[in-house]
Amino acid sequence: MKKIVHPKRDLSFDTGAYSDAILVDGFLFVSGQASVDFETSEFKLGTIEEETQRTLENIQAIIEAAGGTMDNVVKCTVHLSDISEFDRYNKVYASFFKNTKPARITVQSVLAENLKVEIDCTAKIPNSK
């Protein structure tokens, strides 16, 4: 088991009782990510499009730190604070997956910090241990 950290994480940014991601037997399990600026440790609230973009950029950075790409994502779980924004979120989400789209579930949830979106995922990282 190997801990994977967002490459721009401020070392003083304490996530508490979870890791950004864990790589085990070639599978990367990425914890729920949100619209966070990892260099400043601050949430960046905005439109659903802006928050989805930053959230997926954070996921992409974590996957790349593990040696993969977004094409390696096999499953996502998405929490939206307002399901009526699904179409707007989905347009941004789809732009991150050019080839085979991962399996996905999207639900409405109460999110902390007034966030609009939180996404976790699982990726199969080739040539990893």
CSV table of C-alpha atoms in Angstrom, one decimal, residues 16-120:
chain,number,residue,atom,x,y,z
A,16,GLY,CA,-7.1,14.7,9.1
A,17,ALA,CA,-8.0,11.0,9.0
A,18,TYR,CA,-7.6,10.3,5.3
A,19,SER,CA,-5.1,10.3,2.4
A,20,ASP,CA,-5.5,12.0,-1.0
A,21,ALA,CA,-5.2,8.6,-2.5
A,22,ILE,CA,-3.9,5.1,-1.8
A,23,LEU,CA,-2.3,2.9,-4.4
A,24,VAL,CA,-2.7,-0.9,-3.8
A,25,ASP,CA,-2.2,-3.7,-6.3
A,26,GLY,CA,-2.4,-1.4,-9.3
A,27,PHE,CA,-5.6,0.3,-8.2
A,28,LEU,CA,-5.6,3.9,-7.1
A,29,PHE,CA,-8.4,4.9,-4.7
A,30,VAL,CA,-8.8,8.7,-4.7
A,31,SER,CA,-10.6,10.2,-1.7
A,32,GLY,CA,-13.4,12.7,-2.2
A,33,GLN,CA,-11.9,15.8,-3.8
A,34,ALA,CA,-13.4,19.3,-4.0
A,35,SER,CA,-12.6,22.7,-5.3
A,36,VAL,CA,-9.4,23.2,-3.2
A,37,ASP,CA,-6.3,25.2,-4.0
A,38,PHE,CA,-3.7,22.9,-2.5
A,39,GLU,CA,-1.0,25.6,-2.5
A,40,THR,CA,-3.0,27.8,-0.2
A,41,SER,CA,-5.1,25.1,1.5
A,42,GLU,CA,-8.3,27.1,0.7
A,43,PHE,CA,-11.6,26.1,-0.7
A,44,LYS,CA,-12.4,28.0,-4.0
A,45,LEU,CA,-16.1,28.4,-4.3
A,46,GLY,CA,-17.7,29.4,-7.6
A,47,THR,CA,-20.1,28.2,-10.2
A,48,ILE,CA,-20.8,24.5,-10.6
A,49,GLU,CA,-18.6,24.6,-13.7
A,50,GLU,CA,-15.7,26.3,-11.9
A,51,GLU,CA,-15.9,23.9,-9.0
A,52,THR,CA,-16.2,20.8,-11.2
A,53,GLN,CA,-13.2,22.0,-13.3
A,54,ARG,CA,-10.9,22.5,-10.2
A,55,THR,CA,-12.1,19.3,-8.5
A,56,LEU,CA,-11.3,17.2,-11.6
A,57,GLU,CA,-8.0,19.1,-12.0
A,58,ASN,CA,-7.1,18.0,-8.5
A,59,ILE,CA,-8.1,14.4,-9.2
A,60,GLN,CA,-6.0,14.5,-12.4
A,61,ALA,CA,-3.0,15.8,-10.5
A,62,ILE,CA,-3.3,13.0,-8.0
A,63,ILE,CA,-3.7,10.3,-10.7
A,64,GLU,CA,-0.7,11.7,-12.6
A,65,ALA,CA,1.4,11.7,-9.3
A,66,ALA,CA,0.6,8.0,-9.2
A,67,GLY,CA,1.8,7.4,-12.8
A,68,GLY,CA,-1.6,7.4,-14.5
A,69,THR,CA,-3.9,9.5,-16.6
A,70,MET,CA,-7.6,10.2,-16.6
A,71,ASP,CA,-8.0,7.4,-19.1
A,72,ASN,CA,-7.2,5.0,-16.3
A,73,VAL,CA,-10.3,6.0,-14.2
A,74,VAL,CA,-12.7,3.1,-14.0
A,75,LYS,CA,-15.3,4.5,-11.5
A,76,CYS,CA,-16.4,7.8,-10.1
A,77,THR,CA,-18.8,8.7,-7.3
A,78,VAL,CA,-20.1,12.3,-7.6
A,79,HIS,CA,-21.9,14.3,-4.9
A,80,LEU,CA,-23.7,17.5,-6.1
A,81,SER,CA,-25.2,19.9,-3.6
A,82,ASP,CA,-28.0,20.8,-6.1
A,83,ILE,CA,-28.9,18.0,-8.6
A,84,SER,CA,-30.7,20.6,-10.8
A,85,GLU,CA,-27.1,21.7,-11.8
A,86,PHE,CA,-26.4,18.2,-13.2
A,87,ASP,CA,-26.4,19.2,-16.9
A,88,ARG,CA,-23.9,22.0,-16.3
A,89,TYR,CA,-21.6,19.8,-14.1
A,90,ASN,CA,-21.9,16.9,-16.6
A,91,LYS,CA,-20.6,19.1,-19.5
A,92,VAL,CA,-17.4,19.9,-17.6
A,93,TYR,CA,-17.1,16.3,-16.3
A,94,ALA,CA,-17.4,14.8,-19.7
A,95,SER,CA,-14.6,17.0,-21.0
A,96,PHE,CA,-12.1,15.1,-18.8
A,97,PHE,CA,-12.9,11.7,-20.2
A,98,LYS,CA,-12.0,11.6,-23.9
A,99,ASN,CA,-12.0,7.8,-24.5
A,100,THR,CA,-14.0,5.2,-22.5
A,101,LYS,CA,-16.1,6.9,-19.9
A,102,PRO,CA,-15.8,5.5,-16.4
A,103,ALA,CA,-18.7,3.9,-14.5
A,104,ARG,CA,-20.3,6.6,-12.4
A,105,ILE,CA,-23.0,7.4,-9.8
A,106,THR,CA,-24.1,11.0,-9.2
A,107,VAL,CA,-26.2,11.9,-6.2
A,108,GLN,CA,-27.4,15.0,-4.4
A,109,SER,CA,-25.8,15.4,-1.0
A,110,VAL,CA,-25.3,18.0,1.7
A,111,LEU,CA,-21.7,19.1,1.3
A,112,ALA,CA,-19.4,20.9,3.8
A,113,GLU,CA,-18.0,24.4,3.3
A,114,ASN,CA,-20.8,25.4,0.9
A,115,LEU,CA,-19.2,23.2,-1.8
A,116,LYS,CA,-21.2,22.4,-4.9
A,117,VAL,CA,-19.4,19.2,-5.9
A,118,GLU,CA,-17.3,16.4,-4.4
A,119,ILE,CA,-15.9,13.5,-6.5
A,120,ASP,CA,-14.0,10.4,-5.6
